[in-house]
mmCIF file of C-alpha atoms in Angstrom:
data_model
loop_
_atom_site.group_PDB
_atom_site.id
_atom_site.type_symbol
_atom_site.label_atom_id
_atom_site.label_comp_id
_atom_site.label_asym_id
_atom_site.label_seq_id
_atom_site.Cartn_x
_atom_site.Cartn_y
_atom_site.Cartn_z
ATOM 1 C CA MET A 1 134.542 216.259 161.164
ATOM 2 C CA LYS A 2 132.746 213.730 159.038
ATOM 3 C CA PHE A 3 129.422 214.149 157.234
ATOM 4 C CA GLY A 4 127.285 211.144 156.337
ATOM 5 C CA VAL A 5 124.904 211.422 153.396
ATOM 6 C CA VAL A 6 122.123 208.819 153.405
ATOM 7 C CA VAL A 7 121.191 207.334 150.031
ATOM 8 C CA PHE A 8 117.739 205.800 149.576
ATOM 9 C CA PRO A 9 116.538 204.354 146.265
ATOM 10 C CA GLY A 10 115.270 207.470 144.483
ATOM 11 C CA THR A 11 117.405 210.000 146.361
ATOM 12 C CA TRP A 12 118.729 212.579 143.911
ATOM 13 C CA SER A 13 120.578 215.245 145.925
ATOM 14 C CA ASP A 14 123.120 212.920 147.551
ATOM 15 C CA ARG A 15 125.941 213.750 145.104
ATOM 16 C CA ASP A 16 125.197 217.474 145.311
ATOM 17 C CA CYS A 17 125.494 217.318 149.117
ATOM 18 C CA GLY A 18 128.582 215.129 148.823
ATOM 19 C CA ARG A 19 130.270 217.558 146.441
ATOM 20 C CA VAL A 20 129.678 220.485 148.796
ATOM 21 C CA VAL A 21 131.109 218.521 151.730
ATOM 22 C CA THR A 22 134.264 217.285 149.986
ATOM 23 C CA GLU A 23 135.017 219.792 147.203
ATOM 24 C CA VAL A 24 133.771 223.064 148.671
ATOM 25 C CA LEU A 25 133.898 222.549 152.429
ATOM 26 C CA GLY A 26 136.866 220.170 152.421
ATOM 27 C CA ALA A 27 135.379 217.911 155.081
ATOM 28 C CA GLU A 28 135.208 214.122 155.255
ATOM 29 C CA LEU A 29 132.286 212.282 153.716
ATOM 30 C CA GLU A 30 130.640 208.872 153.806
ATOM 31 C CA TYR A 31 127.688 207.833 151.705
ATOM 32 C CA LEU A 32 125.375 205.672 153.814
ATOM 33 C CA TRP A 33 123.290 203.169 151.855
ATOM 34 C CA HIS A 34 119.753 202.792 153.212
ATOM 35 C CA GLN A 35 120.259 199.098 154.001
ATOM 36 C CA GLU A 36 123.260 199.748 156.223
ATOM 37 C CA LYS A 37 122.889 200.177 159.948
ATOM 38 C CA ASP A 38 126.424 201.445 160.497
ATOM 39 C CA LEU A 39 126.679 205.252 160.520
ATOM 40 C CA LYS A 40 130.483 204.923 160.174
ATOM 41 C CA ASP A 41 131.320 207.398 162.944
ATOM 42 C CA CYS A 42 129.791 210.318 161.084
ATOM 43 C CA ASP A 43 129.235 213.483 163.127
ATOM 44 C CA CYS A 44 126.405 214.932 161.066
ATOM 45 C CA ILE A 45 123.917 212.855 159.098
ATOM 46 C CA ILE A 46 122.313 214.476 156.060
ATOM 47 C CA LEU A 47 119.052 213.091 154.678
ATOM 48 C CA PRO A 48 119.144 214.618 151.211
ATOM 49 C CA GLY A 49 116.458 215.553 148.714
ATOM 50 C CA GLY A 50 114.855 213.355 146.109
ATOM 51 C CA PHE A 51 112.042 210.874 145.854
ATOM 52 C CA SER A 52 112.928 208.072 148.237
ATOM 53 C CA TYR A 53 111.071 204.907 147.284
ATOM 54 C CA GLY A 54 109.339 206.824 144.505
ATOM 55 C CA ASP A 55 107.395 208.897 147.071
ATOM 56 C CA HIS A 56 104.921 206.001 147.050
ATOM 57 C CA LEU A 57 102.062 206.137 149.548
ATOM 58 C CA ARG A 58 103.379 209.405 151.047
ATOM 59 C CA CYS A 59 106.696 211.264 150.710
ATOM 60 C CA GLY A 60 109.122 209.678 153.159
ATOM 61 C CA ALA A 61 106.639 207.066 154.389
ATOM 62 C CA ILE A 62 108.597 204.006 153.254
ATOM 63 C CA ALA A 63 112.069 205.461 153.825
ATOM 64 C CA ARG A 64 111.406 205.686 157.519
ATOM 65 C CA PHE A 65 111.426 201.880 157.770
ATOM 66 C CA SER A 66 114.889 201.571 156.203
ATOM 67 C CA PRO A 67 117.523 199.896 158.406
ATOM 68 C CA VAL A 68 119.629 203.068 158.315
ATOM 69 C CA MET A 69 116.768 205.068 159.859
ATOM 70 C CA ASP A 70 116.792 202.943 163.032
ATOM 71 C CA SER A 71 120.390 204.037 163.500
ATOM 72 C CA VAL A 72 119.594 207.662 162.626
ATOM 73 C CA VAL A 73 116.788 207.765 165.211
ATOM 74 C CA ARG A 74 119.133 206.380 167.893
ATOM 75 C CA PHE A 75 121.889 208.784 166.810
ATOM 76 C CA ALA A 76 119.485 211.741 167.112
ATOM 77 C CA ALA A 77 118.269 210.553 170.529
ATOM 78 C CA HIS A 78 121.869 210.735 171.745
ATOM 79 C CA GLY A 79 122.245 214.302 170.496
ATOM 80 C CA GLY A 80 123.734 213.526 167.078
ATOM 81 C CA LEU A 81 123.287 216.135 164.354
ATOM 82 C CA VAL A 82 120.657 215.172 161.795
ATOM 83 C CA TRP A 83 119.878 217.460 158.869
ATOM 84 C CA GLY A 84 116.940 216.712 156.584
ATOM 85 C CA ILE A 85 116.733 218.638 153.323
ATOM 86 C CA CYS A 86 113.560 218.532 151.189
ATOM 87 C CA ASN A 87 112.690 214.814 151.007
ATOM 88 C CA GLY A 88 114.880 214.427 154.098
ATOM 89 C CA PHE A 89 112.600 216.859 155.961
ATOM 90 C CA GLN A 90 109.613 214.757 154.868
ATOM 91 C CA VAL A 91 111.357 211.622 156.157
ATOM 92 C CA LEU A 92 112.079 213.308 159.529
ATOM 93 C CA CYS A 93 108.394 214.225 159.920
ATOM 94 C CA GLU A 94 107.243 210.721 158.960
ATOM 95 C CA THR A 95 109.742 209.279 161.418
ATOM 96 C CA GLY A 96 108.472 211.514 164.188
ATOM 97 C CA LEU A 97 111.839 213.176 164.798
ATOM 98 C CA LEU A 98 110.128 216.443 163.859
ATOM 99 C CA PRO A 99 106.468 217.355 164.379
ATOM 100 C CA GLY A 100 103.933 218.051 161.618
ATOM 101 C CA ALA A 101 103.806 216.893 158.010
ATOM 102 C CA LEU A 102 104.482 218.144 154.486
ATOM 103 C CA ILE A 103 101.523 218.043 152.143
ATOM 104 C CA ARG A 104 100.941 218.979 148.504
ATOM 105 C CA ASN A 105 101.774 222.579 147.580
ATOM 106 C CA ASP A 106 98.628 224.706 147.715
ATOM 107 C CA VAL A 107 99.260 225.728 144.106
ATOM 108 C CA CYS A 108 99.187 222.047 143.017
ATOM 109 C CA GLU A 109 102.423 222.668 141.121
ATOM 110 C CA PHE A 110 105.976 221.495 141.515
ATOM 111 C CA ARG A 111 107.851 224.651 142.503
ATOM 112 C CA CYS A 112 111.493 225.064 141.479
ATOM 113 C CA GLN A 113 112.613 228.610 142.216
ATOM 114 C CA TRP A 114 114.722 230.853 144.433
ATOM 115 C CA THR A 115 113.218 231.773 147.781
ATOM 116 C CA HIS A 116 114.233 234.265 150.436
ATOM 117 C CA LEU A 117 114.311 232.974 153.986
ATOM 118 C CA VAL A 118 114.390 235.004 157.158
ATOM 119 C CA VAL A 119 116.584 233.370 159.785
ATOM 120 C CA GLU A 120 114.871 233.058 163.166
ATOM 121 C CA ARG A 121 117.458 231.059 165.101
ATOM 122 C CA ASP A 122 121.201 231.632 165.266
ATOM 123 C CA ASP A 123 121.833 229.701 168.462
ATOM 124 C CA ILE A 124 121.845 226.235 166.909
ATOM 125 C CA LEU A 125 124.819 224.584 165.217
ATOM 126 C CA PHE A 126 123.197 224.582 161.785
ATOM 127 C CA THR A 127 122.968 228.394 161.717
ATOM 128 C CA SER A 128 125.901 229.364 163.947
ATOM 129 C CA THR A 129 127.435 231.730 161.346
ATOM 130 C CA LEU A 130 124.121 233.403 160.508
ATOM 131 C CA ARG A 131 122.400 236.228 162.364
ATOM 132 C CA ARG A 132 118.848 236.209 163.609
ATOM 133 C CA GLY A 133 116.712 238.405 161.348
ATOM 134 C CA GLU A 134 118.983 238.240 158.313
ATOM 135 C CA VAL A 135 117.653 237.111 154.942
ATOM 136 C CA ILE A 136 119.296 234.358 152.912
ATOM 137 C CA LYS A 137 118.538 233.220 149.365
ATOM 138 C CA ILE A 138 118.137 229.460 148.825
ATOM 139 C CA PRO A 139 116.207 227.614 146.102
ATOM 140 C CA ILE A 140 113.322 225.213 146.617
ATOM 141 C CA SER A 141 112.399 222.288 144.377
ATOM 142 C CA HIS A 142 109.368 220.315 145.506
ATOM 143 C CA GLY A 143 105.745 219.420 144.899
ATOM 144 C CA GLU A 144 104.966 218.580 148.508
ATOM 145 C CA GLY A 145 106.568 221.165 150.751
ATOM 146 C CA ASN A 146 103.458 222.654 152.279
ATOM 147 C CA TYR A 147 104.192 222.432 156.000
ATOM 148 C CA PHE A 148 101.203 221.545 158.143
ATOM 149 C CA ALA A 149 100.801 221.083 161.875
ATOM 150 C CA ASP A 150 97.630 221.146 163.955
ATOM 151 C CA ALA A 151 96.899 224.226 166.049
ATOM 152 C CA ALA A 152 98.310 222.791 169.284
ATOM 153 C CA THR A 153 101.541 221.611 167.645
ATOM 154 C CA LEU A 154 101.961 224.907 165.823
ATOM 155 C CA SER A 155 101.546 226.913 168.986
ATOM 156 C CA ARG A 156 104.122 224.703 170.737
ATOM 157 C CA LEU A 157 106.550 225.186 167.819
ATOM 158 C CA GLU A 158 106.196 228.960 168.000
ATOM 159 C CA GLN A 159 106.400 229.131 171.796
ATOM 160 C CA ASN A 160 109.565 227.034 171.813
ATOM 161 C CA ASN A 161 111.137 229.029 168.956
ATOM 162 C CA GLN A 162 111.489 225.916 166.834
ATOM 163 C CA VAL A 163 110.938 227.740 163.542
ATOM 164 C CA VAL A 164 114.380 228.318 162.021
ATOM 165 C CA PHE A 165 113.491 229.646 158.543
ATOM 166 C CA ARG A 166 110.408 231.360 157.135
ATOM 167 C CA TYR A 167 109.688 232.260 153.516
ATOM 168 C CA ALA A 168 109.959 236.037 153.299
ATOM 169 C CA GLN A 169 110.342 238.925 150.908
ATOM 170 C CA PRO A 170 113.929 239.997 150.122
ATOM 171 C CA ASP A 171 113.577 242.686 152.826
ATOM 172 C CA GLY A 172 112.670 240.049 155.417
ATOM 173 C CA HIS A 173 108.951 240.693 155.652
ATOM 174 C CA VAL A 174 107.014 237.486 156.168
ATOM 175 C CA VAL A 175 103.939 237.926 153.987
ATOM 176 C CA PRO A 176 101.598 235.500 152.159
ATOM 177 C CA ALA A 177 102.975 236.633 148.771
ATOM 178 C CA ALA A 178 106.416 235.279 149.736
ATOM 179 C CA ASN A 179 105.001 231.844 150.520
ATOM 180 C CA PRO A 180 105.654 229.504 147.575
ATOM 181 C CA ASN A 181 103.694 226.465 148.726
ATOM 182 C CA GLY A 182 101.063 227.350 151.324
ATOM 183 C CA SER A 183 103.138 226.397 154.373
ATOM 184 C CA ILE A 184 101.428 227.369 157.597
ATOM 185 C CA HIS A 185 103.044 230.495 159.142
ATOM 186 C CA ASN A 186 105.400 230.574 156.078
ATOM 187 C CA ILE A 187 107.457 227.821 157.696
ATOM 188 C CA ALA A 188 110.418 226.659 155.580
ATOM 189 C CA GLY A 189 112.445 224.900 158.280
ATOM 190 C CA ILE A 190 112.104 223.756 161.876
ATOM 191 C CA VAL A 191 114.341 222.262 164.529
ATOM 192 C CA ASN A 192 113.547 219.866 167.374
ATOM 193 C CA ARG A 193 113.499 221.217 170.925
ATOM 194 C CA GLU A 194 117.004 219.949 171.638
ATOM 195 C CA GLY A 195 118.358 221.764 168.567
ATOM 196 C CA ASN A 196 120.128 218.787 166.969
ATOM 197 C CA VAL A 197 117.579 217.790 164.303
ATOM 198 C CA LEU A 198 116.886 220.308 161.527
ATOM 199 C CA GLY A 199 114.403 219.881 158.695
ATOM 200 C CA MET A 200 114.136 222.355 155.811
ATOM 201 C CA MET A 201 112.503 222.296 152.369
ATOM 202 C CA PRO A 202 114.979 224.668 150.599
ATOM 203 C CA HIS A 203 118.180 223.183 149.141
ATOM 204 C CA PRO A 204 121.374 224.733 150.600
ATOM 205 C CA GLU A 205 123.519 222.259 148.650
ATOM 206 C CA ARG A 206 122.294 223.849 145.415
ATOM 207 C CA CYS A 207 123.712 227.265 146.233
ATOM 208 C CA ALA A 208 127.131 226.609 147.692
ATOM 209 C CA GLU A 209 129.253 227.822 144.775
ATOM 210 C CA PRO A 210 129.122 231.177 142.900
ATOM 211 C CA GLU A 211 128.524 229.382 139.587
ATOM 212 C CA LEU A 212 125.159 228.256 140.959
ATOM 213 C CA GLY A 213 123.896 231.794 141.485
ATOM 214 C CA GLY A 214 124.528 232.117 145.195
ATOM 215 C CA THR A 215 126.540 230.810 148.131
ATOM 216 C CA ASP A 216 124.167 231.262 151.058
ATOM 217 C CA GLY A 217 123.730 227.505 151.238
ATOM 218 C CA LEU A 218 127.434 227.061 151.919
ATOM 219 C CA ARG A 219 127.048 229.199 155.047
ATOM 220 C CA LEU A 220 124.878 226.481 156.589
ATOM 221 C CA PHE A 221 127.459 223.794 155.854
ATOM 222 C CA LYS A 222 130.192 226.076 157.259
ATOM 223 C CA SER A 223 128.082 226.744 160.343
ATOM 224 C CA VAL A 224 127.955 223.032 161.105
ATOM 225 C CA LEU A 225 131.671 222.560 160.466
ATOM 226 C CA GLU A 226 132.801 225.552 162.544
ATOM 227 C CA ALA A 227 130.377 225.049 165.424
ATOM 228 C CA PHE A 228 131.307 221.390 165.588
ATOM 229 C CA ALA A 229 135.028 222.220 165.703
ATOM 230 C CA GLU A 230 134.388 224.507 168.678
ATOM 231 C CA LEU A 231 132.346 221.813 170.398
ATOM 232 C CA VAL A 232 135.132 219.299 170.101
ATOM 233 C CA VAL A 233 137.764 221.780 171.373
ATOM 234 C CA MET B 1 92.169 180.190 158.112
ATOM 235 C CA VAL B 2 90.186 182.693 156.065
ATOM 236 C CA LYS B 3 91.214 184.838 153.155
ATOM 237 C CA LEU B 4 90.005 188.393 153.489
ATOM 238 C CA LYS B 5 90.029 191.440 151.325
ATOM 239 C CA ALA B 6 90.337 194.746 153.142
ATOM 240 C CA GLN B 7 89.311 197.985 151.463
ATOM 241 C CA VAL B 8 91.089 200.881 153.109
ATOM 242 C CA VAL B 9 90.127 204.525 152.543
ATOM 243 C CA VAL B 10 92.581 207.238 153.562
ATOM 244 C CA MET B 11 91.316 210.842 153.565
ATOM 245 C CA LEU B 12 92.961 214.101 154.578
ATOM 246 C CA LYS B 13 91.517 215.312 157.884
ATOM 247 C CA PRO B 14 88.823 217.974 157.485
ATOM 248 C CA VAL B 15 91.168 220.638 158.945
ATOM 249 C CA VAL B 16 93.826 219.919 156.300
ATOM 250 C CA ASN B 17 93.528 221.912 153.097
ATOM 251 C CA ASP B 18 93.139 219.651 150.037
ATOM 252 C CA PRO B 19 94.466 221.478 146.952
ATOM 253 C CA GLN B 20 93.828 218.409 144.765
ATOM 254 C CA GLY B 21 90.168 218.413 145.779
ATOM 255 C CA LEU B 22 89.873 222.153 145.095
ATOM 256 C CA THR B 23 91.397 221.682 141.629
ATOM 257 C CA VAL B 24 89.035 218.823 140.807
ATOM 258 C CA ARG B 25 86.110 220.909 142.035
ATOM 259 C CA ALA B 26 87.175 223.789 139.778
ATOM 260 C CA GLY B 27 87.358 221.327 136.860
ATOM 261 C CA LEU B 28 83.871 220.025 137.582
ATOM 262 C CA HIS B 29 82.544 223.579 137.770
ATOM 263 C CA ARG B 30 84.127 224.338 134.386
ATOM 264 C CA LEU B 31 82.395 221.284 132.938
ATOM 265 C CA GLY B 32 79.071 222.704 134.011
ATOM 266 C CA PHE B 33 78.540 220.836 137.277
ATOM 267 C CA GLU B 34 77.925 224.091 139.159
ATOM 268 C CA GLU B 35 76.020 222.199 141.870
ATOM 269 C CA VAL B 36 79.267 220.628 143.168
ATOM 270 C CA GLU B 37 79.939 222.059 146.628
ATOM 271 C CA GLU B 38 82.991 220.194 147.835
ATOM 272 C CA VAL B 39 85.468 217.612 146.537
ATOM 273 C CA ARG B 40 88.010 215.798 148.700
ATOM 274 C CA VAL B 41 90.583 213.481 147.101
ATOM 275 C CA GLY B 42 91.846 210.505 149.092
ATOM 276 C CA LYS B 43 93.440 207.113 148.587
ATOM 277 C CA PHE B 44 91.857 203.700 148.201
ATOM 278 C CA ILE B 45 93.969 200.661 149.083
ATOM 279 C CA GLU B 46 92.953 197.012 148.668
ATOM 280 C CA ILE B 47 94.750 194.439 150.775
ATOM 281 C CA THR B 48 94.282 190.683 150.661
ATOM 282 C CA VAL B 49 95.280 188.922 153.875
ATOM 283 C CA THR B 50 95.035 185.464 155.336
ATOM 284 C CA ALA B 51 94.070 185.328 159.001
ATOM 285 C CA ALA B 52 92.828 182.867 161.616
ATOM 286 C CA ASP B 53 89.425 184.531 161.518
ATOM 287 C CA GLU B 54 87.826 187.822 160.576
ATOM 288 C CA ALA B 55 88.520 189.457 163.946
ATOM 289 C CA GLU B 56 92.224 188.635 163.626
ATOM 290 C CA GLY B 57 92.223 189.976 160.041
ATOM 291 C CA ARG B 58 90.648 193.233 161.210
ATOM 292 C CA ARG B 59 93.233 193.549 163.942
ATOM 293 C CA GLN B 60 96.041 193.102 161.406
ATOM 294 C CA VAL B 61 94.657 195.685 158.982
ATOM 295 C CA SER B 62 94.066 198.140 161.810
ATOM 296 C CA GLU B 63 97.730 197.765 162.779
ATOM 297 C CA MET B 64 98.792 198.346 159.144
ATOM 298 C CA CYS B 65 96.733 201.543 159.049
ATOM 299 C CA ARG B 66 98.288 202.788 162.257
ATOM 300 C CA LYS B 67 101.883 201.971 161.331
ATOM 301 C CA LEU B 68 102.060 202.808 157.639
ATOM 302 C CA LEU B 69 98.964 203.334 155.525
ATOM 303 C CA ALA B 70 97.929 206.659 157.066
ATOM 304 C CA ASN B 71 99.854 209.555 158.586
ATOM 305 C CA HIS B 72 97.712 210.404 161.574
ATOM 306 C CA VAL B 73 98.998 213.982 161.672
ATOM 307 C CA ILE B 74 97.106 214.759 158.482
ATOM 308 C CA GLU B 75 94.930 211.781 157.581
ATOM 309 C CA ASP B 76 91.928 209.783 158.800
ATOM 310 C CA VAL B 77 91.563 206.157 157.821
ATOM 311 C CA ARG B 78 88.683 203.679 157.705
ATOM 312 C CA PHE B 79 88.343 200.201 156.251
ATOM 313 C CA GLN B 80 86.015 197.286 155.734
ATOM 314 C CA VAL B 81 86.898 193.631 155.294
ATOM 315 C CA GLU B 82 85.055 190.880 153.517
ATOM 316 C CA ALA B 83 85.767 187.209 152.910
ATOM 317 C CA VAL B 84 87.171 186.606 149.442
ATOM 318 C CA ALA B 85 84.566 184.665 147.422
ATOM 319 C CA ASP B 86 85.415 181.101 146.352
ATOM 320 C CA ARG B 87 85.009 181.923 142.693
ATOM 321 C CA GLU B 88 87.443 184.820 143.005
ATOM 322 C CA GLN B 89 89.935 182.556 144.769
ATOM 323 C CA ALA B 90 89.626 179.999 141.955
ATOM 324 C CA GLY B 91 90.090 182.770 139.385
ATOM 325 C CA ALA B 92 93.207 184.018 141.143
ATOM 326 C CA ALA B 93 94.578 180.475 141.232
ATOM 327 C CA ARG B 94 94.066 180.049 137.471
ATOM 328 C CA THR B 95 95.801 183.347 136.774
ATOM 329 C CA GLU B 96 98.818 182.228 138.730
#
């Protein structure tokens, strides 16, 4: 299968994602420049972390008007896999592919640290090798990762089981103390109702090799690869 | 055609927590302004547009607010427009 990593001006995690795909996972990779409309037959599009367009106006606000995003929106509408990480999650919310918004961390600080996430969905491709209820360790690195949705949207998200990851203690308890940024309901990642568009603030590409202090991030990449292989067969 | 200046104010909705505002409020309290009850931090955007008339200019700016300037999930937006004064136009021309 082939991963496509979108590169906006100001994206910084594109090479990290690319390295995981080619060097660690051994899958095919295309970098997709923001001005291109052609998704080059990629099977999973990654919107990586960074500061697209300098985060001007709002994080992800300008990126959503890039030519490549028109194609990504169409791709997602046809069931294509779209995976937004950090700034990519912000872009997905601005685009409307995912509900809610990401606002400034409640602590008013940029937070760069390990977090523990409890996995709430194991029936989507992105988490096919994980188990519901297990805890994974993935770092965050953001100043605006405070997930917000109004009461009606939040209740829809919860009813439809669209929360995939929540910030938790190492033992899996979801408590305010485990919340690094003020996200409502400790939300770290959500998926659309169809299950093909995932947005998450933590960075799985930064913990895909033992030298980086953990490999839980690689399990997400492997999940996509393995689940996709089964789909095709 | 008229040249208009729009002044757009974007504020977080009242239901959205504003950590920037809380931090500024804490700073004001530390400076001795204990009477400060609430601070909300927003954005101020000035846009100069040319339009057929003021109504058309307002329509354009309203569209800009809807499509880009505010995220309606978290923000409220309001704006006012005024004709750009002749003297200001002349000044801008000299600068160019």
